[in-house]
Short mmCIF file of C-alpha atoms in Angstrom, two decimals:
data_model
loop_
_atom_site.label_atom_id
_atom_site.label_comp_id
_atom_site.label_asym_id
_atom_site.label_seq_id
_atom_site.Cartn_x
_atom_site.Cartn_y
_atom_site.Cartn_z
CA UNK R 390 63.15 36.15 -16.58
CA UNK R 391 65.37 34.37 -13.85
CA UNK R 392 63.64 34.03 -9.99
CA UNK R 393 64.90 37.09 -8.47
CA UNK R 394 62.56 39.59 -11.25
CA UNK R 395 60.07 36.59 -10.45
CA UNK R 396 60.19 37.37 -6.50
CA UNK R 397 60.53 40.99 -7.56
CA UNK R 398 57.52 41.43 -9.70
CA UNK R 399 55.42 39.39 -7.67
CA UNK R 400 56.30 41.67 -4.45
CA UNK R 401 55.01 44.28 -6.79
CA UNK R 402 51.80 42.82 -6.66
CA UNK R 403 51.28 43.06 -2.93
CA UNK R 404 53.39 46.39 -2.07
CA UNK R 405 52.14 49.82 -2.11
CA UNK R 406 53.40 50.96 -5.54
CA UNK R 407 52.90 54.19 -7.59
CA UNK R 408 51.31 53.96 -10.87
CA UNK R 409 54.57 54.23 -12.73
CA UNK R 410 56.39 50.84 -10.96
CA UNK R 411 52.81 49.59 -11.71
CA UNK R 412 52.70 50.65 -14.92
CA UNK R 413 56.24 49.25 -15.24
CA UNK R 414 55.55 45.43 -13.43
CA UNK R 415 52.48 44.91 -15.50
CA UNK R 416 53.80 46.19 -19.07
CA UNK R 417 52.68 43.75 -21.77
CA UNK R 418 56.48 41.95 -22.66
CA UNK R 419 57.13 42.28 -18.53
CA UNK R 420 54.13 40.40 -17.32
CA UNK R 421 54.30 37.84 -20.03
CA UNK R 422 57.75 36.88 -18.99
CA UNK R 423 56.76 37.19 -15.61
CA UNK R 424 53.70 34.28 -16.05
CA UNK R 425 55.70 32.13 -18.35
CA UNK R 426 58.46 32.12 -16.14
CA UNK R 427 56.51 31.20 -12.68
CA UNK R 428 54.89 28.28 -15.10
CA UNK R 429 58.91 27.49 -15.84
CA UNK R 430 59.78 27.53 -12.30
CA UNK R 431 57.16 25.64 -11.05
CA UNK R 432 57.19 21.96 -11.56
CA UNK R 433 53.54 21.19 -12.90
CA UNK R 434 54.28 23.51 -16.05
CA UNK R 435 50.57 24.68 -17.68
CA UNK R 436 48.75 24.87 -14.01
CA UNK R 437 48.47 28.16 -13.61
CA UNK R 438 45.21 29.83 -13.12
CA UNK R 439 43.89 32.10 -15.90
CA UNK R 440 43.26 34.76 -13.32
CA UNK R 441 46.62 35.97 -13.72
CA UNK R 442 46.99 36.26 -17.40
CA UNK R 443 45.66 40.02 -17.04
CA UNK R 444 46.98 41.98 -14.09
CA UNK R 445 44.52 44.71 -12.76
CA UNK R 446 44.96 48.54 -13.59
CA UNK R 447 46.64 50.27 -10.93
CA UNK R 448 43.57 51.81 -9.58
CA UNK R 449 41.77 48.46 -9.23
CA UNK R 450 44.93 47.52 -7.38
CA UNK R 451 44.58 50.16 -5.36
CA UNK R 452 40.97 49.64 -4.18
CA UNK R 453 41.18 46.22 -3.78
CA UNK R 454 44.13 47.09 -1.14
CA UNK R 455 42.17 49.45 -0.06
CA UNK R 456 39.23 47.07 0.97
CA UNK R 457 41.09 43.77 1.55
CA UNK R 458 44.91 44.23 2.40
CA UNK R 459 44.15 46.42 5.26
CA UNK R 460 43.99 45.03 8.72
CA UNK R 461 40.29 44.64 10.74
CA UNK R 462 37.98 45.30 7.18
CA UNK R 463 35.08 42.86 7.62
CA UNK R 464 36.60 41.21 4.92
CA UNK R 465 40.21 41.52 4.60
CA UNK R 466 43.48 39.28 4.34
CA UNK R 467 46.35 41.15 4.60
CA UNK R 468 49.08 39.61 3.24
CA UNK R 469 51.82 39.77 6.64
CA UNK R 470 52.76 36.04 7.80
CA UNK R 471 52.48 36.52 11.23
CA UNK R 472 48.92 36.53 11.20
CA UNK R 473 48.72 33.68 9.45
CA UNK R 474 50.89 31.71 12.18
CA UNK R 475 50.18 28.77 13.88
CA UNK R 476 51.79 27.86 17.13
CA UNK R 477 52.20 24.17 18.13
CA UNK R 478 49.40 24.32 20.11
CA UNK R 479 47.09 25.12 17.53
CA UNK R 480 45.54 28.72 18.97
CA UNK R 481 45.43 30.72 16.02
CA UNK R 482 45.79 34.47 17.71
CA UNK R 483 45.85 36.73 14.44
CA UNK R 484 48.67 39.07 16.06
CA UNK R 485 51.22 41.39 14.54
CA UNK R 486 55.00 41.47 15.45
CA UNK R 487 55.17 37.64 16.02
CA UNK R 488 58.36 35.18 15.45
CA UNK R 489 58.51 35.42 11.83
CA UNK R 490 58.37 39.43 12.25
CA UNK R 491 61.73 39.35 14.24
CA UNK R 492 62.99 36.69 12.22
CA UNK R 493 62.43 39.00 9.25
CA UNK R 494 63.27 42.24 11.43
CA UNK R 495 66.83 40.85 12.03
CA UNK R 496 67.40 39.50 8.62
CA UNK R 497 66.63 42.79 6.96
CA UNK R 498 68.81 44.94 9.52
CA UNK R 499 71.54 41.95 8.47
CA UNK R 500 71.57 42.32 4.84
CA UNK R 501 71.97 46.34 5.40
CA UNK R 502 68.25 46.95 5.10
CA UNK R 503 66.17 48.82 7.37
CA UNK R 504 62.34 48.12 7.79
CA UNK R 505 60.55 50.73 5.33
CA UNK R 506 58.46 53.24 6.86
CA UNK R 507 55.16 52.41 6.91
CA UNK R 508 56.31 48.51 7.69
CA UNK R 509 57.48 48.67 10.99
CA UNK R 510 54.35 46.47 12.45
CA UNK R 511 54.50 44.27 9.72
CA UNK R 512 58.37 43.91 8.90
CA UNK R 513 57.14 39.88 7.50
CA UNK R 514 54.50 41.36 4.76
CA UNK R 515 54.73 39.96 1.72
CA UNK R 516 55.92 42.27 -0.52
CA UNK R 517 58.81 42.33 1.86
CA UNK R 518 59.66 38.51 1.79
CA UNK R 519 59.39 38.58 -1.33
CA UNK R 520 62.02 41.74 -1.86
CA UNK R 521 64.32 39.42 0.07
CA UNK R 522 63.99 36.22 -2.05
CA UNK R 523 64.78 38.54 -4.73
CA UNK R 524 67.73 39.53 -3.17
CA UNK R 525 69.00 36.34 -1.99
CA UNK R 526 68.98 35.49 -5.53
CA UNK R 527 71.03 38.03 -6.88
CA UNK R 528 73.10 37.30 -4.14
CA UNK R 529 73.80 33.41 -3.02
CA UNK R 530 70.82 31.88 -4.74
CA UNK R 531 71.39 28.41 -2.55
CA UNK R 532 70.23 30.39 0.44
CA UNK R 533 67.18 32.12 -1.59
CA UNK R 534 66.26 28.67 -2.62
CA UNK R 535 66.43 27.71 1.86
CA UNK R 536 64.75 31.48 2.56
CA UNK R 537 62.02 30.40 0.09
CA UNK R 538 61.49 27.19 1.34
CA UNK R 539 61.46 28.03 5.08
CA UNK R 540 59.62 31.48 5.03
CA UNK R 541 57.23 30.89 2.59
CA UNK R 542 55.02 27.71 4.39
CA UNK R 543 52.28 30.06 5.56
CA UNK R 544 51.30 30.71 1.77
CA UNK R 545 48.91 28.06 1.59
CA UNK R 546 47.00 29.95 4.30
CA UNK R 547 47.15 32.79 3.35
CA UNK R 548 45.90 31.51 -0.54
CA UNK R 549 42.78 29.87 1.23
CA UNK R 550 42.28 33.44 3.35
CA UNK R 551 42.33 35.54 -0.08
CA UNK R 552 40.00 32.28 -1.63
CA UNK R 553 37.32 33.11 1.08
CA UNK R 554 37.06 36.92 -0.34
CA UNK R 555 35.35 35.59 -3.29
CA UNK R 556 36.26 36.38 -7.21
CA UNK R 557 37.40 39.93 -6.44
CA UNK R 558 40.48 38.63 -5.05
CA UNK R 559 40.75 35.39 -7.67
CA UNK R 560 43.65 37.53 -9.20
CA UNK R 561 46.04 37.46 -6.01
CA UNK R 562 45.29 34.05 -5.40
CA UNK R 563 46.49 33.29 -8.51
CA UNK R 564 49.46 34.91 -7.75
CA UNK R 565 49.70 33.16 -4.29
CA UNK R 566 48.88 29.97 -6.31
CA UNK R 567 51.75 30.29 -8.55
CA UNK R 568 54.14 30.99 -5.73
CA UNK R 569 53.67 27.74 -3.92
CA UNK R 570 54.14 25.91 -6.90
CA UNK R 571 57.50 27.51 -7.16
CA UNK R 572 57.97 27.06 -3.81
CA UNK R 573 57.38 23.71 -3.98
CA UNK R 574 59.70 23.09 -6.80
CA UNK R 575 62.47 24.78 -5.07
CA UNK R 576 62.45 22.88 -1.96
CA UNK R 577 62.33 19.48 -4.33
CA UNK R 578 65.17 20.73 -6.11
CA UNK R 579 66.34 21.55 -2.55
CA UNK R 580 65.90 17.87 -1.16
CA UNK R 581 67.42 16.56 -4.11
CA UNK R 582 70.87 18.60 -3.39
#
């Protein structure tokens, strides 16, 4: 499995799917390749966390969305970077439609996408980024390796944000997990261009 079915399974994990792409991402030979190849693309092979050997049926998915990838739940991280930005000064304000949401606004309309319905407040969610990486490495994976490096910072705190919600969410930050190790890879690889 090469990085853009990587980016494109893992965006899987996070979007609002039917059962069938579910049932498609998480299919026994699919999700294998999909773990062995984030431990392949990440550069401390054999780290990953157990939590993601077995992906969650679709309706687990769906009620853990339900609970904790929704927006002002008691206990809830949704998984859209701009409430997971920091400015310089260091006031965390937990607001939709920030700089990375017209960063990713823009780039979308510029690669002859349009923000999906149900998006258009959170045009930097996850799934979404993650889409794009995909894309950009289908397409000029140089500049997938730069999107990845530069958009996906905020992972860490968003990782320690799904952490806090306890071992109902120890699957996604598994996922997360993985992520930033291949994030981290890439942008070595990246320096060492």
């Amino acid at each position: 499995m090469d990085e853009s079915m990587v980016f494109a399974i893992a965006s899987r994990c996070f979007a609002p799917v039917d059962s069938e792409t579910w049932a498609e991402a998480v299919r026994p030979d699919v999700w294998r390749s999909f773990v062995e190849s984030l431990d392949r693309l990440s550069d401390d092979s054999g780290i990953l966390s157990d939590s993601i050997e077995t992906p969650p049926t679709f309706e687990e998915k769906q009620r853990f969305a339900a609970s904790h990838f929704t927006g002002g739940l008691p206990v809830s991280a949704p998984p859209v970077e701009s409430l997971y930005y920091y400015p310089e000064d260091g006031i965390h304000p937990r607001q939709y439609l920030q700089e990375s949401a017209l960063y990713m606004d823009d780039l979308l309309s510029s690669l002859g996408f349009g923000v999906p319905s149900g998006f258009s407040s959170c045009p930097d969610h996850l799934c979404l980024e993650l889409e794009v990486a995909s894309h950009l490495f289908d397409q000029d994976p140089e500049k997938a390796v730069d999107f990845v490096c530069d958009r996906f910072s905020w992972l860490d705190r968003y990782k320690e944000e799904l952490a806090s919600i306890g071992i109902a969410a120890s699957f996604y930050v598994g996922v997360v997990e993985g992520l930033i190790h291949v994030r981290d890879a890439l942008c070595k690889r990246r320096e060492d261009r």
